[in-house]
Coordinates of C-alpha atoms in Angstrom, one line a residue:
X216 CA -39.2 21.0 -24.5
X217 CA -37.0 18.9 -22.2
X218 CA -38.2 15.2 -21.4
X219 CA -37.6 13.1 -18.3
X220 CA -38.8 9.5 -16.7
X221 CA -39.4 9.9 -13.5
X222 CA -40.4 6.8 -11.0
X223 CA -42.1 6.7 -7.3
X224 CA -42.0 3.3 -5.9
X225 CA -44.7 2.1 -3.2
X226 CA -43.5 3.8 -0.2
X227 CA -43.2 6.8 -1.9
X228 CA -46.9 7.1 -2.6
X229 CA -48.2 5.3 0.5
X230 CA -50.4 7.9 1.4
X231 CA -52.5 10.9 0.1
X232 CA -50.4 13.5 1.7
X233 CA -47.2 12.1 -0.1
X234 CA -48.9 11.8 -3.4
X235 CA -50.3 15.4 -3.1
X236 CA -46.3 16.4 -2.3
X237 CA -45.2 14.4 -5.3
X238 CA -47.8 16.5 -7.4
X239 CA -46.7 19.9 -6.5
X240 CA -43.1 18.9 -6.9
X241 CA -44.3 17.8 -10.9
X242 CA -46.1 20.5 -11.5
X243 CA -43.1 22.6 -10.2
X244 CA -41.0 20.9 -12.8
X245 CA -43.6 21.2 -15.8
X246 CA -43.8 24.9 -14.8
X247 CA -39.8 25.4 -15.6
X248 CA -40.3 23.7 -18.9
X249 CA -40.3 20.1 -18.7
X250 CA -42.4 17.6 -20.0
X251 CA -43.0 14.7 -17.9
X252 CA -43.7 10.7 -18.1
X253 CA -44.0 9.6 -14.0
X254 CA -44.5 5.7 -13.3
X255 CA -45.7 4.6 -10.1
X256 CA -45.8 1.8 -8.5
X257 CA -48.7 0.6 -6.0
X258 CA -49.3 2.4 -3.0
X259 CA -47.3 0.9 0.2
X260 CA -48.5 -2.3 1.2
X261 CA -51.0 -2.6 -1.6
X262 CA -49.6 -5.5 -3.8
X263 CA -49.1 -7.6 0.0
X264 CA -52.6 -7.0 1.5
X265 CA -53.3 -8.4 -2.5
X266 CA -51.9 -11.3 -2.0
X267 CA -53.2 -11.7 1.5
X268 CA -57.0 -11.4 0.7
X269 CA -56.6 -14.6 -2.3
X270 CA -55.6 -17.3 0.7
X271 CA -58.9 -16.7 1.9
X272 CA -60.7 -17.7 -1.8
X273 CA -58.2 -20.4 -2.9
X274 CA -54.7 -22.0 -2.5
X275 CA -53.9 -22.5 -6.6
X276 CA -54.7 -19.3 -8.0
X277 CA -54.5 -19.3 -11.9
X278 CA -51.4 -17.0 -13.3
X279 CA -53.3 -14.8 -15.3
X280 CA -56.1 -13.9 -12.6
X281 CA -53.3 -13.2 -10.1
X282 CA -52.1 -10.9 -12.7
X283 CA -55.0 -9.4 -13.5
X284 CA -55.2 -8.7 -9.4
X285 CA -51.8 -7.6 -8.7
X286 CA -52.0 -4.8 -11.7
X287 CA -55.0 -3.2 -10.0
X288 CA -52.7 -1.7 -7.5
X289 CA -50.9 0.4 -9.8
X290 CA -54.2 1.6 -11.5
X291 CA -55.2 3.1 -8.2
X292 CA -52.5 5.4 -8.1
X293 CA -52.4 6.4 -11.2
X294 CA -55.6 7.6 -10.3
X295 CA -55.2 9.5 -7.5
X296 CA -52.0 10.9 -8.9
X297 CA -53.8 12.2 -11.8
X298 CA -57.0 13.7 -10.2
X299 CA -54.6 15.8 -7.7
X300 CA -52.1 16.7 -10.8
X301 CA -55.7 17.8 -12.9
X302 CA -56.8 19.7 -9.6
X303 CA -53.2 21.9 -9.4
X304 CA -53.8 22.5 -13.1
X305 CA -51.6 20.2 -14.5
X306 CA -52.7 18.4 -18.0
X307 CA -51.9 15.0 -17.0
X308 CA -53.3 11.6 -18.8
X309 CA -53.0 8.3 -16.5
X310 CA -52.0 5.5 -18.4
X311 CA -52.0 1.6 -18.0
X312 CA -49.7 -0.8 -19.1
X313 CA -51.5 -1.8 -22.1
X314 CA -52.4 2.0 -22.3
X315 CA -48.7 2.8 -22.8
X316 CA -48.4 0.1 -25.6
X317 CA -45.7 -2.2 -23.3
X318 CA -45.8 -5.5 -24.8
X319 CA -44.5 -8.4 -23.2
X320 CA -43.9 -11.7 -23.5
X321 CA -42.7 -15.0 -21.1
X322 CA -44.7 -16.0 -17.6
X323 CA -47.6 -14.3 -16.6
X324 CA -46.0 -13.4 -13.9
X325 CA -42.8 -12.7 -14.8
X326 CA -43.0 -11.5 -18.6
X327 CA -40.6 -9.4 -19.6
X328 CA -40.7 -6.3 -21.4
X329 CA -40.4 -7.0 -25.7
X330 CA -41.2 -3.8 -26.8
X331 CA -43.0 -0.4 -26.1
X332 CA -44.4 2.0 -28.6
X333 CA -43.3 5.0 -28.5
X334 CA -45.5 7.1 -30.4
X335 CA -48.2 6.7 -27.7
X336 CA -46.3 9.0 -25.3
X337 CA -45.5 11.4 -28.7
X338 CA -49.2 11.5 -29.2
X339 CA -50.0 12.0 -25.8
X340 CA -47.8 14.9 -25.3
X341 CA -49.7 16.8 -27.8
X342 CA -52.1 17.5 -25.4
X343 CA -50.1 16.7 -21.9
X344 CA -47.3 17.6 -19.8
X345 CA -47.6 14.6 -17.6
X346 CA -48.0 10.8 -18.3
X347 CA -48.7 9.1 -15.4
X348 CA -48.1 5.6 -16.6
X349 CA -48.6 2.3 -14.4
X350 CA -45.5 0.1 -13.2
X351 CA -45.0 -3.6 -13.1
X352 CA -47.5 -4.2 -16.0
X353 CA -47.9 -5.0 -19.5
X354 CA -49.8 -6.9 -21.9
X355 CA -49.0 -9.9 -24.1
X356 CA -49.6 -11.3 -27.5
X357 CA -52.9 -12.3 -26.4
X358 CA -54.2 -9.2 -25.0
X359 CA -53.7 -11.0 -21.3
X360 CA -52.6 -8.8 -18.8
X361 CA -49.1 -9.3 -17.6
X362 CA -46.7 -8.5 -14.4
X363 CA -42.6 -8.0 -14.5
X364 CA -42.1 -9.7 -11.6
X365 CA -40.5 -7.8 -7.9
X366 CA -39.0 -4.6 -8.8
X367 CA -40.8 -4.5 -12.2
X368 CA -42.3 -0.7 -12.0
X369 CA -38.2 -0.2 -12.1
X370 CA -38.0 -1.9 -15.3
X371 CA -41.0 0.1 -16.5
X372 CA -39.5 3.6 -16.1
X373 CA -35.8 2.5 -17.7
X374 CA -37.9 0.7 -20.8
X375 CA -39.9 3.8 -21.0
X376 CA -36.6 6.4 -21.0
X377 CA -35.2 3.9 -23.3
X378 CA -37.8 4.1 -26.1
X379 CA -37.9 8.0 -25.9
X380 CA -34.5 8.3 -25.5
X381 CA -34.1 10.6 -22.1
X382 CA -32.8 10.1 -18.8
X383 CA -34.3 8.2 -15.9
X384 CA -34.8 9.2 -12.2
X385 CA -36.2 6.5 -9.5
X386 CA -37.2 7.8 -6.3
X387 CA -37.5 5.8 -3.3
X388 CA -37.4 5.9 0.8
X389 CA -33.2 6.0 0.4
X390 CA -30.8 8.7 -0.3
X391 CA -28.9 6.5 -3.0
X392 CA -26.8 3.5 -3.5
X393 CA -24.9 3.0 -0.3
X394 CA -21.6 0.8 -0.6
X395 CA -23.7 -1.9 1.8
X396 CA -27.0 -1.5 4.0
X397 CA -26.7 1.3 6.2
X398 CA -29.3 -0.5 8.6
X399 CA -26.6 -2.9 8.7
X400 CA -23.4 -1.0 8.7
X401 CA -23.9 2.7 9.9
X402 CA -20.5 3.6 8.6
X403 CA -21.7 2.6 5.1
X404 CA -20.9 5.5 2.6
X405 CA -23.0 7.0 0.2
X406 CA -21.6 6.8 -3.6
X407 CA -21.9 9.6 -6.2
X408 CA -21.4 7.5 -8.8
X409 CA -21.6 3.8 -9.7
X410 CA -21.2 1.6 -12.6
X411 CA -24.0 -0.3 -14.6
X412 CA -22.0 -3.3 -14.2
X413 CA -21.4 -3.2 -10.5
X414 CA -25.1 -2.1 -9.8
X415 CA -26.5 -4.8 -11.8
X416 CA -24.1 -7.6 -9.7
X417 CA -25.1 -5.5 -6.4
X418 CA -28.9 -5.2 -7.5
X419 CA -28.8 -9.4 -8.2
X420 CA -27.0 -10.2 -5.4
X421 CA -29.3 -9.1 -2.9
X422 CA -29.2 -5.0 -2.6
X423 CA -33.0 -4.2 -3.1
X424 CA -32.6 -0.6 -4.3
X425 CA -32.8 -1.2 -8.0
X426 CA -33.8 -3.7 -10.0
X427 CA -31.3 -5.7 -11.9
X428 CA -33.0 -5.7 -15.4
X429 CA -33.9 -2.3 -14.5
X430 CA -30.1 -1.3 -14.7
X431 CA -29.3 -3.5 -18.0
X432 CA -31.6 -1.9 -19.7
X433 CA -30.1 1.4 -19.2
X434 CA -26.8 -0.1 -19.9
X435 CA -27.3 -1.7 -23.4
X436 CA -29.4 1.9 -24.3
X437 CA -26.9 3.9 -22.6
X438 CA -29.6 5.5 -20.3
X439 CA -28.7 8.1 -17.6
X440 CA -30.0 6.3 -14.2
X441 CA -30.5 8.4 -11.0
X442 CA -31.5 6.9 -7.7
X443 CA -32.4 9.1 -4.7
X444 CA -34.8 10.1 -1.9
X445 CA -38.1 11.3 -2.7
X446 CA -38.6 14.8 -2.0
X447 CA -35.1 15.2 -0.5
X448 CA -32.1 17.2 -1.3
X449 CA -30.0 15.1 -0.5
X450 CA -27.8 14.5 -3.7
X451 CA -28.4 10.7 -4.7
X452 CA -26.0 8.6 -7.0
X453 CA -25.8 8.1 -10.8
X454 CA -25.4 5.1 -12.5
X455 CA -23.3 5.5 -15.3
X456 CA -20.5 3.5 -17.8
X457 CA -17.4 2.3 -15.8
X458 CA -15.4 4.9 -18.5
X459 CA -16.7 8.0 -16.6
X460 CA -16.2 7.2 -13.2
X461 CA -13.2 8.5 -11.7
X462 CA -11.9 6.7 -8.6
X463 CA -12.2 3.3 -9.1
X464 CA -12.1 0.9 -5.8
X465 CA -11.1 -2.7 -5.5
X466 CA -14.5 -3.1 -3.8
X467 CA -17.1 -1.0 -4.4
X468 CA -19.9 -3.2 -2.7
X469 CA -21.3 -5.8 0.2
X470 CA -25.0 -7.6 -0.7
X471 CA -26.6 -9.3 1.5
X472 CA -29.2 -11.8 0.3
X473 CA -31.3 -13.3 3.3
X474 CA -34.1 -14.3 0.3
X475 CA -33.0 -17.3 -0.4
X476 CA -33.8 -21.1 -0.2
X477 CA -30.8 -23.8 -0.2
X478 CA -31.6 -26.9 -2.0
X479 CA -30.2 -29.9 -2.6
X480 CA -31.2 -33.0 -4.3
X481 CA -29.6 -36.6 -4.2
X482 CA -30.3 -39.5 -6.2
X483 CA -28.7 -43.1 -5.7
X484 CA -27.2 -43.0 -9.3
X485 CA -25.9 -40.8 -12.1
X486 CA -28.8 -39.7 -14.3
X487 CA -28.4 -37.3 -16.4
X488 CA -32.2 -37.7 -17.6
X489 CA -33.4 -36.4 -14.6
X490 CA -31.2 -33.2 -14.7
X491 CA -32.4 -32.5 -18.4
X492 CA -36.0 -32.5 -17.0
X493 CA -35.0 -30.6 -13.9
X494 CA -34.2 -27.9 -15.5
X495 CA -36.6 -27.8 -18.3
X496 CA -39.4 -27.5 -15.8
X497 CA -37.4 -24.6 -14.0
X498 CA -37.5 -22.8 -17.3
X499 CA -40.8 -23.3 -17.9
X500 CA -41.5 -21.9 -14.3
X501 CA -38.9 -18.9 -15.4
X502 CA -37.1 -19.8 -12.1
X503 CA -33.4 -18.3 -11.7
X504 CA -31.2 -21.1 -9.9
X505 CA -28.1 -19.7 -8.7
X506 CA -24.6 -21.1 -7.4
X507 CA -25.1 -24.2 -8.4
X508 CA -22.6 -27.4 -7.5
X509 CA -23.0 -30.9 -8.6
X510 CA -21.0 -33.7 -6.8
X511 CA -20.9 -37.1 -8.7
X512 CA -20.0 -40.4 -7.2
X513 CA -20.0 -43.7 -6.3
X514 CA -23.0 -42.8 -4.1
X515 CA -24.7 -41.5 -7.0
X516 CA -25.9 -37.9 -7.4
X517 CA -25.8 -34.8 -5.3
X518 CA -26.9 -31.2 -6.6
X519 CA -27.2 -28.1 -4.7
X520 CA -28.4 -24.6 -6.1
X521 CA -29.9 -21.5 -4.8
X522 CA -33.1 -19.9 -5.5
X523 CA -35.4 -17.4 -4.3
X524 CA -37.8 -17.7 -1.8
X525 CA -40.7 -16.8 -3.5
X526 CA -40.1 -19.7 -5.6
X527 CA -40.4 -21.9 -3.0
X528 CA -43.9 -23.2 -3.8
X529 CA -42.9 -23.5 -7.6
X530 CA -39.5 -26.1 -6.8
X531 CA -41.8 -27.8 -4.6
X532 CA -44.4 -28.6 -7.1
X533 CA -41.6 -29.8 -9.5
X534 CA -39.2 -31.7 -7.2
X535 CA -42.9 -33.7 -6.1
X536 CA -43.6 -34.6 -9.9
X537 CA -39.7 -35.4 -10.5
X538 CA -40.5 -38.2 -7.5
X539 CA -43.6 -39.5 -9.1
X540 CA -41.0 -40.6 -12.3
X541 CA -37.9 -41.1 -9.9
X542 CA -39.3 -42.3 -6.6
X543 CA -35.8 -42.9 -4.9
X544 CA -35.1 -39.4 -5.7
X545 CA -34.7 -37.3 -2.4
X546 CA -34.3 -33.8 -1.2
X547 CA -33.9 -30.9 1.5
X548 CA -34.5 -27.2 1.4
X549 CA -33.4 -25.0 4.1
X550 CA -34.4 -21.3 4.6
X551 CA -31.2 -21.3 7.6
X552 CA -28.6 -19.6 4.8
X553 CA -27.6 -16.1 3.5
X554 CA -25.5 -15.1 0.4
X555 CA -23.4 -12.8 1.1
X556 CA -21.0 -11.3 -2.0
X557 CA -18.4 -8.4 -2.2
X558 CA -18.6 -6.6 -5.6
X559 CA -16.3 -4.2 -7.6
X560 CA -14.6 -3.9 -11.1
X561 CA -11.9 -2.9 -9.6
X562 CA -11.0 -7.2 -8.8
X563 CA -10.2 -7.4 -12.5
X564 CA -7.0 -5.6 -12.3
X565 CA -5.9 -6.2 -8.3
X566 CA -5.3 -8.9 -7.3
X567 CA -5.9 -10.3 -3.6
X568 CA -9.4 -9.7 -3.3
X569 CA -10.6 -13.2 -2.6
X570 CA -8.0 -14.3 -0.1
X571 CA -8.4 -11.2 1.8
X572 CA -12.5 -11.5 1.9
X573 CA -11.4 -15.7 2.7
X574 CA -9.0 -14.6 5.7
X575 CA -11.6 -12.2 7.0
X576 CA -14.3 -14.4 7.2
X577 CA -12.1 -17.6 8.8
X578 CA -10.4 -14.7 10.9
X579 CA -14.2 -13.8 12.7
X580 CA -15.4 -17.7 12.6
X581 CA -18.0 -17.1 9.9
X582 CA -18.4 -20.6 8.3
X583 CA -19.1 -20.6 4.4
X584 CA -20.7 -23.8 2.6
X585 CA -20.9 -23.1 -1.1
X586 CA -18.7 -20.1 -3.1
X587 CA -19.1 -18.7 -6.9
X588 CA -17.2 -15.9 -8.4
X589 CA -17.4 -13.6 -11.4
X590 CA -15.2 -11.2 -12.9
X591 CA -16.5 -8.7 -10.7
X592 CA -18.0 -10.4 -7.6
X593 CA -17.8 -13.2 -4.9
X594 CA -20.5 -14.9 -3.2
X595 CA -20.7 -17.4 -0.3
X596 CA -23.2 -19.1 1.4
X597 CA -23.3 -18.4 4.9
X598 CA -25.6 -19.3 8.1
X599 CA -28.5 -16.6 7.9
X600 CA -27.8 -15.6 12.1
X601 CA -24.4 -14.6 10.8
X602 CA -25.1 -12.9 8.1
X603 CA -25.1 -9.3 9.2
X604 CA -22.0 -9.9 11.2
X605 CA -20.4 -11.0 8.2
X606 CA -21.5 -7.7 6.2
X607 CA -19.9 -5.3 9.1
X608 CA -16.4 -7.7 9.0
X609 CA -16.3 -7.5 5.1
X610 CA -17.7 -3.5 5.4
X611 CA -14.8 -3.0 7.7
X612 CA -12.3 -4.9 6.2
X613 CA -12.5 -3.1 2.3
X614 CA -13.5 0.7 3.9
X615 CA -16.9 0.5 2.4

C-alpha cells in the first residue's frame, strides 16, 4: 500500500466546514488505496489570539511555558480532524509531537528537528490508514515540549516524508509557487516546477509559501515537495533537483521581505571584544542576522545587519546588556526598510543580471542602502513605501 505526507496549514483548517471537506477528500484517497500521515497546523488565527491572551498575564513569559501554550493549537485540530475522519469511517489515530517520536534539540522556541522514529508511524499503520500528526512541535532531551519556530508544521511534514521515505504534499490558501506575489504583481506567473535551491533562497528571502528548512530537508533526502491549493484543481508546482527542470531562466524569482528590522550599532573605537560577545549572545538567542556590513575607522565602529522582526524584543534585551559593559556604545533600529532580492540559478552561467536589476532600480528612483549577493540571488535594502513598486519594476523588467 502506497504512502503519502500530506500537510494543511492554519487557513486551511480555519473552520469546521473546511476540516470536514479536508476529511472526505482523505478518506477519498484511503479508499483508492493509500495510506495516509496528514499534519496540521493550528486552526486560523489560533497561535495569534495565543499570543494575544499572555499580555494580559505577563510581559516575560518563560520559553518553555510559551511553548507549552503555542503547541496546544495544533492539538485541537488534530482533534477535530480525527473525530470527523472516525465519524466517515476512517481508522485514524491523532498524534502529538512527542506522540510521533520527533525529537529536537536547540531553543525552546526554535528547536530544530534531530531525529524522528520512524517505527511509530510503521506500528501505527498496523491498525490505521490515517496519522493525523501535530505540526510545529516536538519534544527535547528533557521531555520539555518544544516549537520549530514560523513555518515549522512545514518542516514537520518534510521530516516526516523524509524518515518514511515517500513524497510530501503541503496545501495552503495558494495555487503554488508564483514567480513573485501575485497580490503584488497580477501578471506574476505560476511555475510548474522549481528548484530546491531557488525555493529555499526565495522561501528565506521573504516568500512565505514554504518554509526554508522545510525545502532543505527535502533537498538533502531527495524528497518529492508539492505545493498547492487546498481542495483545488488547480495544478500546483513541484519542487524538485535543478537536473530535472527543463527551461531554465536567468531569474526565476522576486521576494519581498517587509519583516525586517535595520540595525546598526556604533562604538567610538575598534573593539573586537564587543563583536565576539555580540554575536555569542545572538547565538544563544538562535537569532539569524542577515546582510551584514561593518565599517571601521578613525571614528571608531559602525555595524549594520538585518534581522527579523520578531526578534526585535530579543536584540533589544542584548544590545541593553552590551551598554551596561560598554556604556558609550550606541544604536538605532528602524522598521522603515524592505529587502527586496531577485533569485535564479540561472545567474551562474549569464551574465548581466546585477547591472540590469542595478539600472532598473536607479532607472524608477528606487534608492537602495545596503546589497548582498549569492550564487544564486541579490538582495538590497530598500525604503519599505517603495517596496512593492520595486517588485512590479524588477517583475517587469525579468518577465516574471
Amino acid at each position: 500500500m502506497s504512502q503519502s505526507v500530506l500537510k494543511f496549514g492554519g487557513t486551511s483548517v480555519g473552520d469546521f466546514d473546511k476540516i470536514k471537506n479536508i476529511a472526505h477528500m482523505l478518506k477519498s484517497r484511503v479508499d483508492n488505496g493509500e495510506q495516509l500521515v496528514v499534519v496540521v497546523s493550528a486552526m486560523g488565527k489560533t497561535t495569534d489570539s495565543l499570543l494575544e491572551n499572555i499580555s494580559s498575564l505577563t510581559t516575560q513569559p518563560k520559553d518553555e511555558h510559551l511553548a507549552m501554550l503555542l503547541t496546544t493549537g495544533e492539538q485541537q485540530t488534530i482533534s477535530y480532524l480525527s473525530m470527523v475522519l472516525n465519524d466517515i469511517g476512517v481508522q485514524t489515530k491523532a498524534m502529538t509531537g512527542y506522540q510521533a517520536g520527533i525529537k529536537t534539540i536547540g531553543h525552546h522556541l526554535k528547536s530544530k528537528i534531530a531525529e524522528i522514529d520512524a517505527l511509530r508511524f510503521e506500528e501505527a499503520f498496523e491498525t490505521n490508514d490515517i496519522l493525523v500528526v501535530a505540526g510545529f512541535q516536538g519534544v527535547n532531551d528533557h521531555l520539555e515540549i518544544t516549537t520549530l519556530g514560523r513555518g515549522g508544521s512545514d518542516t514537520t511534514a518534510v521530516a516526516i516524508a523524509a524518515s518514511i521515505d515517500t513524497s510530501c504534499e503541503i496545501y495552503t490558501d495558494v495555487d503554488g509557487v508564483y514567480g513573485t506575489d501575485p497580490r503584488i504583481y497580477k501578471e506574476a506567473k505560476l511555475l510548474n516546477e522549481v528548484s530546491y535551491e531557488e525555493m529555499m533562497e526565495m522561501s528565506a528571502l521573504g516568500a512565505g509559501v514554504l518554509e526554508s528548512r522545510s525545502v532543505e530537508i527535502a533537498k538533502n533526502y531527495n524528497i518529492p515537495l508539492y505545493l498547492g491549493r487546498t481542495l483545488s484543481n488547480v495544478k500546483g508546482t513541484w519542487i524538485m533537483p535543478q537536473t530535472e527542470i527543463l527551461e531554465k531562466k536567468a531569474v526565476t524569482g522576486v521576494a519581498l521581505d517587509t519583516h525586517m528590522i535595520h540595525v546598526t550599532l556604533t562604538y567610538p573605537m575598534q573593539n573586537f571584544a564587543l563583536l565576539q560577545k555580540l554575536f555569542d549572545s545572538l547565538e544563544e538567542q538562535s537569532m539569524n542576522v542577515d546582510m551584514i556590513s561593518q565599517i571601521e575607522n578613525q571614528q571608531g565602529l559602525q555595524l549594520s545587519f538585518t534581522i527579523k522582526d520578531s526578534d526585535v524584543y530579543q536584540i533589544e534585551q542584548i544590545i541593553e546588556q552590551l551598554t551596561e559593559e560598554y556604556p558609550h556604545l550606541r544604536y538605532k533600529m528602524r522598521d522603515n526598510y524592505a529587502k527586496l532580492s531577485v533569485i535564479g540559478t540561472g545567474m551562474r552561467d549569464m551574465s548581466g543580471i546585477a547591472s540590469k536589476a542595478f539600472r532598473t532600480l536607479i532607472s524608477h528612483d528606487i534608492n537602495f542602502y545596503q546589497t548582498t549577493t549569492s550564487e544564486i540571488s541579490i538582495s538590497y535594502v530598500v525604503d519599505r513605501e517603495l517596496g512593492e513598486t520595486a517588485v512590479r519594476t524588477l517583475s517587469e523588467a525579468f518577465n516574471i
